[in-house]
Amino acid sequence: MTRHGLLWLLAIIVIFLFAPLLINQADYESCVESELATAGEWYDGKEVQTILDRTNRLYGAAMVSTGIDPLIRKHFVKPMPSKEVAPGVMLPKAMTPYAEHLMEYWGNFLYNIWMFFFRVAHSWSWIVYLTPFLAAILFDGVMTRKAKLASFKYTSPTVYNISWHVIIAMAAISMVAFAVVTPLSVFFYPAVITFMGVLVRLLISNIQHSA
């Protein structure tokens, strides 16, 4: 399990490192603006602002307080220098867009991480919304297991193992999706959380009698 976790973490790091080389700053901005616009259609302005505030707190704790963001902005985020590659020799026009894109790399890198935390913050809002459902489904799982223990009914290790592995896979895939620069539907969050809640119910209700 640890090995799989490291592989998923490596996948996220690879996206953070290489996506800024392939994606323009305008695409990052368009992606975030699209998700904000969709959120504005489904939530009121106060809730959208709450998500943004939570995003900035997460980003601040992970990137600003640690000194990573200030360090990158001070030493690596620079405006496009002169287009002269040598005294009197201008950079070819065909190369200018690529050079400008490379100069945006570190800014895009930070934007990608901010977007990741924005989606984490967004998902947390849905966890809060779905708290009554999650509490009910967890209670049902516990009571179902107790009923099975009292009546000596079969608890399936196969269902337990499959549920556990699917929960981990869904959590990992969601984290990778949070790092990808593609707009996520507002329904992505409740769908994943609800399905994971159902799986947790199956997991709890099929814990082995000896556990």
Coordinates of N, CA and C in Angstrom, one line a residue:
M1 N 0.8 -1.2 0.0 CA 0.0 0.0 0.0 C 0.9 1.3 0.0
T2 N 2.0 1.2 0.8 CA 2.9 2.3 0.8 C 3.5 2.6 -0.5
R3 N 3.8 1.5 -1.2 CA 4.4 1.6 -2.6 C 3.4 2.3 -3.5
H4 N 2.1 1.9 -3.5 CA 1.1 2.5 -4.3 C 0.9 3.9 -4.0
G5 N 0.9 4.2 -2.7 CA 0.8 5.6 -2.3 C 1.9 6.5 -2.8
L6 N 3.1 6.0 -2.8 CA 4.3 6.7 -3.4 C 4.1 6.9 -4.9
L7 N 3.6 5.9 -5.5 CA 3.4 6.0 -7.0 C 2.4 7.1 -7.3
W8 N 1.3 7.2 -6.6 CA 0.3 8.2 -6.8 C 0.9 9.6 -6.5
L9 N 1.7 9.7 -5.4 CA 2.3 11.0 -5.1 C 3.3 11.4 -6.1
L10 N 4.0 10.4 -6.7 CA 5.0 10.7 -7.8 C 4.2 11.2 -9.0
A11 N 3.0 10.7 -9.3 CA 2.2 11.1 -10.4 C 1.8 12.6 -10.3
I12 N 1.4 13.0 -9.0 CA 1.1 14.3 -8.8 C 2.3 15.3 -8.9
I13 N 3.4 14.9 -8.4 CA 4.6 15.7 -8.5 C 5.0 15.8 -10.0
V14 N 4.9 14.8 -10.8 CA 5.3 14.8 -12.2 C 4.3 15.8 -12.9
I15 N 3.0 15.8 -12.6 CA 2.1 16.8 -13.2 C 2.5 18.2 -12.8
F16 N 2.8 18.4 -11.5 CA 3.2 19.8 -11.1 C 4.5 20.3 -11.8
L17 N 5.4 19.4 -12.1 CA 6.7 19.7 -12.7 C 6.6 19.9 -14.2
F18 N 5.8 19.1 -14.9 CA 5.8 19.1 -16.3 C 4.7 19.8 -17.0
A19 N 3.5 19.9 -16.3 CA 2.4 20.6 -16.8 C 2.7 22.1 -17.2
P20 N 3.5 22.8 -16.4 CA 3.8 24.2 -16.8 C 4.6 24.3 -18.0
L21 N 5.3 23.2 -18.4 CA 6.0 23.2 -19.7 C 5.1 23.1 -20.9
L22 N 3.9 22.5 -20.7 CA 3.0 22.2 -21.8 C 1.8 23.1 -21.9
I23 N 1.5 23.8 -20.8 CA 0.3 24.5 -20.7 C 0.6 26.0 -20.4
N24 N -0.1 26.9 -21.2 CA 0.1 28.3 -21.0 C -0.6 28.9 -19.8
Q25 N -0.1 30.0 -19.4 CA -0.7 30.7 -18.2 C -2.2 31.0 -18.5
A26 N -2.5 31.4 -19.7 CA -3.9 31.7 -20.0 C -4.8 30.5 -19.8
D27 N -4.2 29.3 -20.1 CA -5.0 28.0 -19.9 C -5.3 27.8 -18.4
Y28 N -4.3 28.0 -17.6 CA -4.5 27.9 -16.1 C -5.6 28.9 -15.7
E29 N -5.5 30.1 -16.1 CA -6.5 31.1 -15.7 C -7.8 30.8 -16.2
S30 N -7.9 30.3 -17.5 CA -9.2 29.9 -18.0 C -9.8 28.7 -17.2
C31 N -9.0 27.8 -16.8 CA -9.5 26.6 -16.1 C -10.1 27.0 -14.7
V32 N -9.3 27.9 -14.0 CA -9.8 28.3 -12.7 C -11.0 29.2 -12.9
E33 N -11.0 30.1 -13.8 CA -12.2 31.0 -14.1 C -13.4 30.2 -14.4
S34 N -13.3 29.1 -15.2 CA -14.4 28.2 -15.5 C -15.0 27.6 -14.3
E35 N -14.1 27.1 -13.4 CA -14.6 26.4 -12.2 C -15.3 27.4 -11.2
L36 N -14.7 28.6 -11.2 CA -15.3 29.7 -10.3 C -16.6 30.1 -10.8
A37 N -16.7 30.2 -12.2 CA -18.0 30.6 -12.8 C -19.1 29.6 -12.5
T38 N -18.7 28.3 -12.6 CA -19.7 27.2 -12.3 C -20.1 27.2 -10.9
A39 N -19.1 27.4 -10.0 CA -19.4 27.5 -8.6 C -20.3 28.6 -8.3
G40 N -20.1 29.7 -8.9 CA -21.0 30.9 -8.7 C -22.4 30.6 -9.2
E41 N -22.6 29.7 -10.1 CA -24.0 29.3 -10.6 C -24.7 28.5 -9.6
W42 N -23.9 27.7 -8.7 CA -24.5 26.7 -7.8 C -24.5 27.2 -6.4
Y43 N -23.6 28.0 -6.0 CA -23.5 28.5 -4.6 C -23.7 30.0 -4.6
D44 N -24.0 30.5 -3.4 CA -24.0 32.0 -3.3 C -22.6 32.6 -3.2
G45 N -22.5 33.9 -3.3 CA -21.2 34.5 -3.3 C -20.4 34.3 -2.0
K46 N -21.1 34.1 -0.9 CA -20.5 33.9 0.4 C -19.8 32.6 0.4
E47 N -20.4 31.5 -0.1 CA -19.8 30.2 -0.1 C -18.6 30.2 -1.1
V48 N -18.7 30.8 -2.2 CA -17.5 30.9 -3.1 C -16.4 31.6 -2.5
Q49 N -16.7 32.7 -1.7 CA -15.6 33.4 -1.0 C -15.0 32.5 0.1
T50 N -15.8 31.7 0.7 CA -15.3 30.8 1.7 C -14.4 29.8 1.2
I51 N -14.7 29.3 0.0 CA -13.8 28.3 -0.7 C -12.5 29.0 -1.0
L52 N -12.5 30.2 -1.5 CA -11.3 30.9 -1.9 C -10.5 31.2 -0.7
D53 N -11.1 31.6 0.4 CA -10.4 31.9 1.7 C -9.7 30.6 2.2
R54 N -10.4 29.5 2.1 CA -9.9 28.2 2.5 C -8.7 27.8 1.7
T55 N -8.8 28.1 0.4 CA -7.8 27.8 -0.6 C -6.5 28.6 -0.2
N56 N -6.7 29.9 0.0 CA -5.5 30.7 0.4 C -4.9 30.3 1.7
R57 N -5.7 29.9 2.6 CA -5.1 29.4 3.9 C -4.3 28.1 3.7
L58 N -4.8 27.2 2.9 CA -4.0 26.0 2.6 C -2.8 26.3 1.8
Y59 N -2.9 27.2 0.8 CA -1.7 27.5 0.0 C -0.7 28.3 0.9
G60 N -1.2 29.2 1.7 CA -0.3 29.9 2.6 C 0.4 29.0 3.6
A61 N -0.3 28.0 4.1 CA 0.4 27.1 5.1 C 1.4 26.3 4.4
A62 N 1.1 25.8 3.2 CA 2.0 24.9 2.5 C 3.1 25.5 1.7
M63 N 2.9 26.7 1.2 CA 3.8 27.4 0.2 C 4.4 28.7 0.7
V64 N 3.6 29.5 1.4 CA 4.1 30.8 1.8 C 4.8 30.7 3.2
S65 N 4.1 30.1 4.2 CA 4.7 30.0 5.5 C 6.1 29.2 5.5
T66 N 6.2 28.3 4.6 CA 7.4 27.5 4.4 C 8.5 28.2 3.7
G67 N 8.1 29.3 3.1 CA 9.1 30.1 2.3 C 9.3 29.7 0.9
I68 N 8.6 28.7 0.5 CA 8.8 28.2 -0.9 C 8.3 29.2 -1.9
D69 N 7.1 29.7 -1.7 CA 6.5 30.7 -2.7 C 7.4 31.9 -2.8
P70 N 7.7 32.6 -1.6 CA 8.6 33.8 -1.7 C 9.9 33.5 -2.4
L71 N 10.5 32.3 -2.1 CA 11.8 32.0 -2.7 C 11.7 31.9 -4.2
I72 N 10.7 31.2 -4.7 CA 10.5 31.0 -6.1 C 10.2 32.3 -6.8
R73 N 9.3 33.1 -6.2 CA 9.0 34.4 -6.8 C 10.2 35.4 -6.8
K74 N 11.0 35.3 -5.8 CA 12.2 36.2 -5.8 C 13.3 35.8 -6.8
H75 N 13.5 34.5 -7.0 CA 14.7 34.1 -7.8 C 14.3 33.6 -9.1
F76 N 13.1 33.1 -9.3 CA 12.8 32.4 -10.6 C 11.6 33.1 -11.4
V77 N 10.7 33.7 -10.7 CA 9.6 34.4 -11.5 C 10.1 35.8 -11.9
K78 N 10.5 35.8 -13.2 CA 11.1 37.0 -13.8 C 10.3 37.5 -15.0
P79 N 10.2 38.8 -15.3 CA 9.6 39.2 -16.6 C 10.5 38.8 -17.7
M80 N 9.9 38.8 -18.9 CA 10.7 38.5 -20.1 C 11.8 39.5 -20.3
P81 N 13.0 39.0 -20.4 CA 14.2 39.9 -20.6 C 14.2 40.4 -22.0
S82 N 15.2 41.1 -22.4 CA 15.4 41.6 -23.7 C 15.4 40.4 -24.7
K83 N 14.8 40.6 -25.9 CA 14.8 39.6 -26.9 C 16.1 39.5 -27.7
E84 N 17.1 40.2 -27.2 CA 18.4 40.0 -27.8 C 19.1 38.8 -27.3
V85 N 19.5 37.9 -28.1 CA 20.3 36.7 -27.7 C 21.8 37.0 -27.7
A86 N 22.1 38.1 -28.3 CA 23.5 38.6 -28.4 C 23.4 40.0 -28.8
P87 N 24.5 40.8 -28.5 CA 24.4 42.2 -28.9 C 24.1 42.4 -30.4
G88 N 23.0 43.0 -30.6 CA 22.6 43.3 -32.0 C 21.9 42.1 -32.7
V89 N 21.7 41.0 -32.0 CA 21.1 39.8 -32.6 C 19.8 39.6 -31.8
M90 N 18.7 39.7 -32.5 CA 17.4 39.5 -31.9 C 17.0 38.0 -32.0
L91 N 16.2 37.7 -31.0 CA 15.6 36.3 -30.9 C 14.6 36.1 -32.1
P92 N 14.8 35.1 -32.9 CA 13.8 34.9 -34.0 C 12.4 34.9 -33.6
K93 N 11.5 35.5 -34.4 CA 10.1 35.6 -34.0 C 9.5 34.2 -33.8
A94 N 9.9 33.2 -34.5 CA 9.3 31.9 -34.3 C 9.6 31.3 -33.0
M95 N 10.7 31.7 -32.4 CA 11.1 31.2 -31.1 C 10.6 32.0 -29.9
T96 N 10.1 33.2 -30.2 CA 9.6 34.1 -29.1 C 8.5 33.5 -28.3
P97 N 7.5 32.9 -28.8 CA 6.4 32.3 -28.0 C 7.0 31.2 -27.0
Y98 N 7.9 30.4 -27.5 CA 8.5 29.4 -26.7 C 9.3 30.0 -25.6
A99 N 10.1 31.0 -25.9 CA 10.9 31.7 -24.9 C 10.0 32.3 -23.8
E100 N 8.9 32.9 -24.2 CA 8.0 33.6 -23.3 C 7.3 32.5 -22.4
H101 N 7.0 31.4 -23.0 CA 6.4 30.3 -22.2 C 7.3 29.7 -21.2
L102 N 8.6 29.6 -21.5 CA 9.6 29.1 -20.6 C 9.7 30.1 -19.4
M103 N 9.6 31.4 -19.7 CA 9.8 32.4 -18.7 C 8.6 32.3 -17.7
E104 N 7.4 31.8 -18.2 CA 6.3 31.7 -17.3 C 6.2 30.4 -16.5
Y105 N 7.3 29.6 -16.6 CA 7.2 28.2 -16.0 C 7.0 28.3 -14.5
W106 N 7.7 29.0 -13.8 CA 7.6 29.0 -12.3 C 6.3 29.7 -11.9
G107 N 5.9 30.7 -12.6 CA 4.6 31.2 -12.2 C 3.4 30.2 -12.4
N108 N 3.5 29.5 -13.5 CA 2.5 28.5 -13.8 C 2.6 27.3 -12.8
F109 N 3.8 27.0 -12.4 CA 4.0 26.0 -11.4 C 3.3 26.3 -10.1
L110 N 3.5 27.6 -9.7 CA 2.8 28.0 -8.4 C 1.3 28.1 -8.6
Y111 N 0.9 28.5 -9.8 CA -0.6 28.5 -10.2 C -1.2 27.1 -10.1
N112 N -0.4 26.1 -10.6 CA -0.9 24.7 -10.6 C -1.1 24.2 -9.2
I113 N -0.2 24.6 -8.3 CA -0.3 24.2 -6.9 C -1.5 24.9 -6.2
W114 N -1.7 26.2 -6.5 CA -2.8 26.9 -6.0 C -4.1 26.3 -6.5
M115 N -4.2 25.9 -7.7 CA -5.4 25.3 -8.3 C -5.7 24.0 -7.6
F116 N -4.6 23.2 -7.3 CA -4.8 21.9 -6.5 C -5.4 22.2 -5.2
F117 N -5.0 23.2 -4.5 CA -5.5 23.5 -3.1 C -6.9 24.1 -3.3
F118 N -7.2 24.8 -4.4 CA -8.6 25.3 -4.6 C -9.6 24.1 -4.7
R119 N -9.2 23.0 -5.4 CA -10.0 21.9 -5.5 C -10.2 21.1 -4.2
V120 N -9.1 21.1 -3.5 CA -9.2 20.4 -2.1 C -10.2 21.2 -1.3
A121 N -10.1 22.5 -1.3 CA -11.0 23.4 -0.5 C -12.4 23.2 -1.0
H122 N -12.6 23.1 -2.3 CA -13.9 22.9 -2.9 C -14.5 21.6 -2.4
S123 N -13.7 20.5 -2.4 CA -14.2 19.2 -2.0 C -14.6 19.2 -0.5
W124 N -13.8 20.0 0.3 CA -14.1 20.1 1.7 C -15.5 20.7 2.0
S125 N -15.9 21.6 1.1 CA -17.3 22.2 1.2 C -18.3 21.1 1.1
W126 N -18.1 20.2 0.1 CA -19.0 19.1 -0.1 C -19.0 18.1 1.0
I127 N -17.9 17.9 1.6 CA -17.9 17.0 2.8 C -18.8 17.6 3.9
V128 N -18.7 18.9 4.1 CA -19.5 19.6 5.1 C -21.0 19.4 4.7
Y129 N -21.3 19.7 3.4 CA -22.7 19.5 3.0 C -23.3 18.1 3.2
L130 N -22.4 17.1 3.0 CA -22.9 15.7 3.0 C -22.6 15.1 4.4
T131 N -22.3 15.9 5.4 CA -22.0 15.3 6.7 C -23.2 14.5 7.3
P132 N -24.5 15.0 7.2 CA -25.6 14.1 7.7 C -25.7 12.8 6.9
F133 N -25.5 12.8 5.6 CA -25.5 11.5 4.9 C -24.4 10.6 5.3
L134 N -23.2 11.2 5.4 CA -22.0 10.4 5.7 C -22.1 9.8 7.2
A135 N -22.7 10.6 8.1 CA -22.9 10.1 9.5 C -23.9 9.0 9.5
A136 N -25.0 9.1 8.7 CA -26.0 8.1 8.6 C -25.5 6.8 8.0
I137 N -24.7 6.9 7.0 CA -24.2 5.7 6.3 C -23.1 5.0 7.1
L138 N -22.3 5.8 7.9 CA -21.4 5.2 8.8 C -22.1 4.5 9.9
F139 N -23.1 5.1 10.5 CA -23.9 4.5 11.5 C -24.6 3.2 11.0
D140 N -25.1 3.2 9.8 CA -25.7 2.0 9.2 C -24.7 0.9 9.1
G141 N -23.5 1.3 8.7 CA -22.4 0.2 8.5 C -22.1 -0.4 9.9
V142 N -22.0 0.4 10.9 CA -21.6 -0.1 12.2 C -22.8 -1.0 12.7
M143 N -24.0 -0.6 12.6 CA -25.1 -1.3 13.1 C -25.3 -2.6 12.3
T144 N -25.1 -2.6 11.0 CA -25.2 -3.8 10.2 C -24.1 -4.8 10.6
R145 N -22.9 -4.3 10.9 CA -21.9 -5.3 11.4 C -22.3 -5.9 12.7
K146 N -22.8 -5.1 13.6 CA -23.3 -5.6 14.9 C -24.4 -6.6 14.8
A147 N -25.3 -6.4 13.8 CA -26.4 -7.3 13.5 C -25.8 -8.6 13.0
K148 N -24.8 -8.5 12.2 CA -24.2 -9.7 11.6 C -23.5 -10.5 12.7
L149 N -22.8 -9.8 13.6 CA -22.1 -10.5 14.7 C -23.1 -11.2 15.7
A150 N -24.2 -10.5 15.9 CA -25.2 -11.1 16.8 C -25.9 -12.3 16.2
S151 N -26.1 -12.3 14.9 CA -26.8 -13.4 14.3 C -25.8 -14.4 13.6
F152 N -24.5 -14.1 13.8 CA -23.5 -15.0 13.2 C -23.6 -15.1 11.6
K153 N -24.0 -14.0 11.0 CA -24.1 -13.9 9.6 C -22.7 -13.7 9.0
Y154 N -22.6 -14.1 7.7 CA -21.3 -14.1 7.0 C -20.8 -12.6 6.7
T155 N -19.6 -12.3 7.1 CA -19.0 -11.1 6.7 C -18.0 -11.4 5.6
S156 N -18.1 -10.8 4.4 CA -17.3 -11.1 3.3 C -16.0 -10.4 3.3
P157 N -14.9 -11.2 3.3 CA -13.5 -10.6 3.2 C -13.3 -10.1 1.8
T158 N -13.9 -10.7 0.8 CA -13.8 -10.2 -0.5 C -14.4 -8.8 -0.7
V159 N -15.6 -8.6 -0.2 CA -16.2 -7.3 -0.2 C -15.4 -6.3 0.5
Y160 N -14.9 -6.7 1.7 CA -14.1 -5.8 2.5 C -12.8 -5.4 1.8
N161 N -12.1 -6.3 1.2 CA -10.9 -6.0 0.5 C -11.1 -5.1 -0.8
I162 N -12.1 -5.5 -1.5 CA -12.5 -4.7 -2.8 C -12.8 -3.3 -2.4
S163 N -13.7 -3.1 -1.4 CA -14.1 -1.8 -0.9 C -12.9 -1.0 -0.5
W164 N -12.0 -1.6 0.3 CA -10.9 -0.9 0.8 C -10.0 -0.4 -0.4
H165 N -9.7 -1.3 -1.3 CA -8.9 -0.9 -2.5 C -9.5 0.1 -3.4
V166 N -10.8 0.0 -3.6 CA -11.5 1.0 -4.4 C -11.5 2.4 -3.7
I167 N -11.7 2.4 -2.4 CA -11.7 3.7 -1.7 C -10.3 4.4 -1.9
I168 N -9.2 3.6 -1.7 CA -7.9 4.1 -1.9 C -7.7 4.6 -3.3
A169 N -8.1 3.8 -4.3 CA -7.9 4.2 -5.7 C -8.7 5.5 -6.0
M170 N -9.9 5.6 -5.5 CA -10.7 6.8 -5.8 C -10.1 8.0 -5.2
A171 N -9.6 7.9 -3.9 CA -8.9 9.0 -3.3 C -7.7 9.4 -4.1
A172 N -6.9 8.5 -4.5 CA -5.7 8.8 -5.2 C -6.0 9.4 -6.6
I173 N -6.9 8.8 -7.3 CA -7.3 9.3 -8.6 C -7.8 10.7 -8.5
S174 N -8.6 11.0 -7.4 CA -9.1 12.3 -7.2 C -8.0 13.3 -7.0
M175 N -7.0 13.0 -6.2 CA -5.9 13.9 -5.9 C -5.1 14.2 -7.2
V176 N -5.0 13.2 -8.1 CA -4.3 13.4 -9.4 C -5.2 14.3 -10.3
A177 N -6.5 14.0 -10.2 CA -7.4 14.9 -11.0 C -7.4 16.3 -10.6
F178 N -7.2 16.6 -9.2 CA -7.1 17.9 -8.7 C -5.8 18.7 -9.3
A179 N -4.8 17.9 -9.7 CA -3.6 18.5 -10.2 C -3.6 18.8 -11.7
V180 N -4.6 18.1 -12.4 CA -4.7 18.2 -13.8 C -5.3 19.5 -14.3
V181 N -4.8 20.1 -15.3 CA -5.3 21.4 -15.7 C -6.5 21.2 -16.7
T182 N -7.6 20.7 -16.2 CA -8.8 20.5 -17.0 C -10.0 20.8 -16.0
P183 N -10.9 21.7 -16.4 CA -12.0 22.0 -15.5 C -12.8 20.8 -15.0
L184 N -13.0 20.8 -13.7 CA -13.8 19.7 -13.1 C -15.2 20.1 -12.9
S185 N -16.1 19.3 -13.2 CA -17.5 19.6 -12.9 C -17.8 19.7 -11.5
V186 N -18.7 20.6 -11.1 CA -19.1 20.8 -9.7 C -19.7 19.5 -9.2
F187 N -20.2 18.6 -10.0 CA -20.8 17.3 -9.6 C -19.7 16.3 -9.3
F188 N -18.5 16.5 -9.7 CA -17.4 15.6 -9.4 C -17.2 15.3 -7.9
Y189 N -17.3 16.4 -7.2 CA -17.0 16.3 -5.7 C -18.1 15.5 -5.0
P190 N -19.4 15.8 -5.1 CA -20.4 15.0 -4.4 C -20.5 13.6 -4.9
A191 N -20.2 13.4 -6.2 CA -20.3 12.0 -6.7 C -19.2 11.1 -6.1
V192 N -18.0 11.6 -6.1 CA -16.9 10.8 -5.5 C -17.1 10.6 -4.0
I193 N -17.5 11.7 -3.3 CA -17.6 11.5 -1.8 C -18.8 10.6 -1.5
T194 N -19.9 10.7 -2.2 CA -21.0 9.8 -2.0 C -20.7 8.3 -2.3
F195 N -20.0 8.1 -3.4 CA -19.6 6.7 -3.7 C -18.6 6.2 -2.7
M196 N -17.7 7.0 -2.2 CA -16.7 6.5 -1.2 C -17.4 6.3 0.1
G197 N -18.5 7.1 0.4 CA -19.2 6.8 1.6 C -19.9 5.5 1.6
V198 N -20.5 5.1 0.4 CA -21.2 3.8 0.3 C -20.2 2.7 0.4
L199 N -19.0 2.9 -0.1 CA -17.9 1.9 0.0 C -17.5 1.7 1.5
V200 N -17.4 2.9 2.2 CA -17.0 2.8 3.6 C -18.0 2.0 4.4
R201 N -19.3 2.2 4.0 CA -20.4 1.4 4.7 C -20.2 -0.1 4.5
L202 N -19.9 -0.5 3.2 CA -19.6 -1.9 2.9 C -18.4 -2.4 3.7
L203 N -17.4 -1.5 3.7 CA -16.1 -1.9 4.4 C -16.4 -2.2 5.9
I204 N -17.1 -1.3 6.6 CA -17.4 -1.4 8.0 C -18.3 -2.7 8.3
S205 N -19.3 -2.8 7.4 CA -20.3 -3.9 7.7 C -19.7 -5.3 7.4
N206 N -18.5 -5.3 6.7 CA -17.9 -6.6 6.4 C -16.5 -6.8 7.1
I207 N -16.3 -6.0 8.2 CA -15.1 -6.3 9.0 C -15.3 -7.7 9.6
Q208 N -14.2 -8.5 9.6 CA -14.3 -9.9 10.0 C -14.7 -10.0 11.5
H209 N -15.3 -11.0 11.9 CA -15.8 -11.2 13.2 C -14.7 -11.2 14.2
S210 N -13.5 -11.6 13.8 CA -12.3 -11.7 14.8 C -11.7 -10.3 15.0
A211 N -12.0 -9.4 14.1 CA -11.4 -8.0 14.2 C -11.9 -7.3 15.4

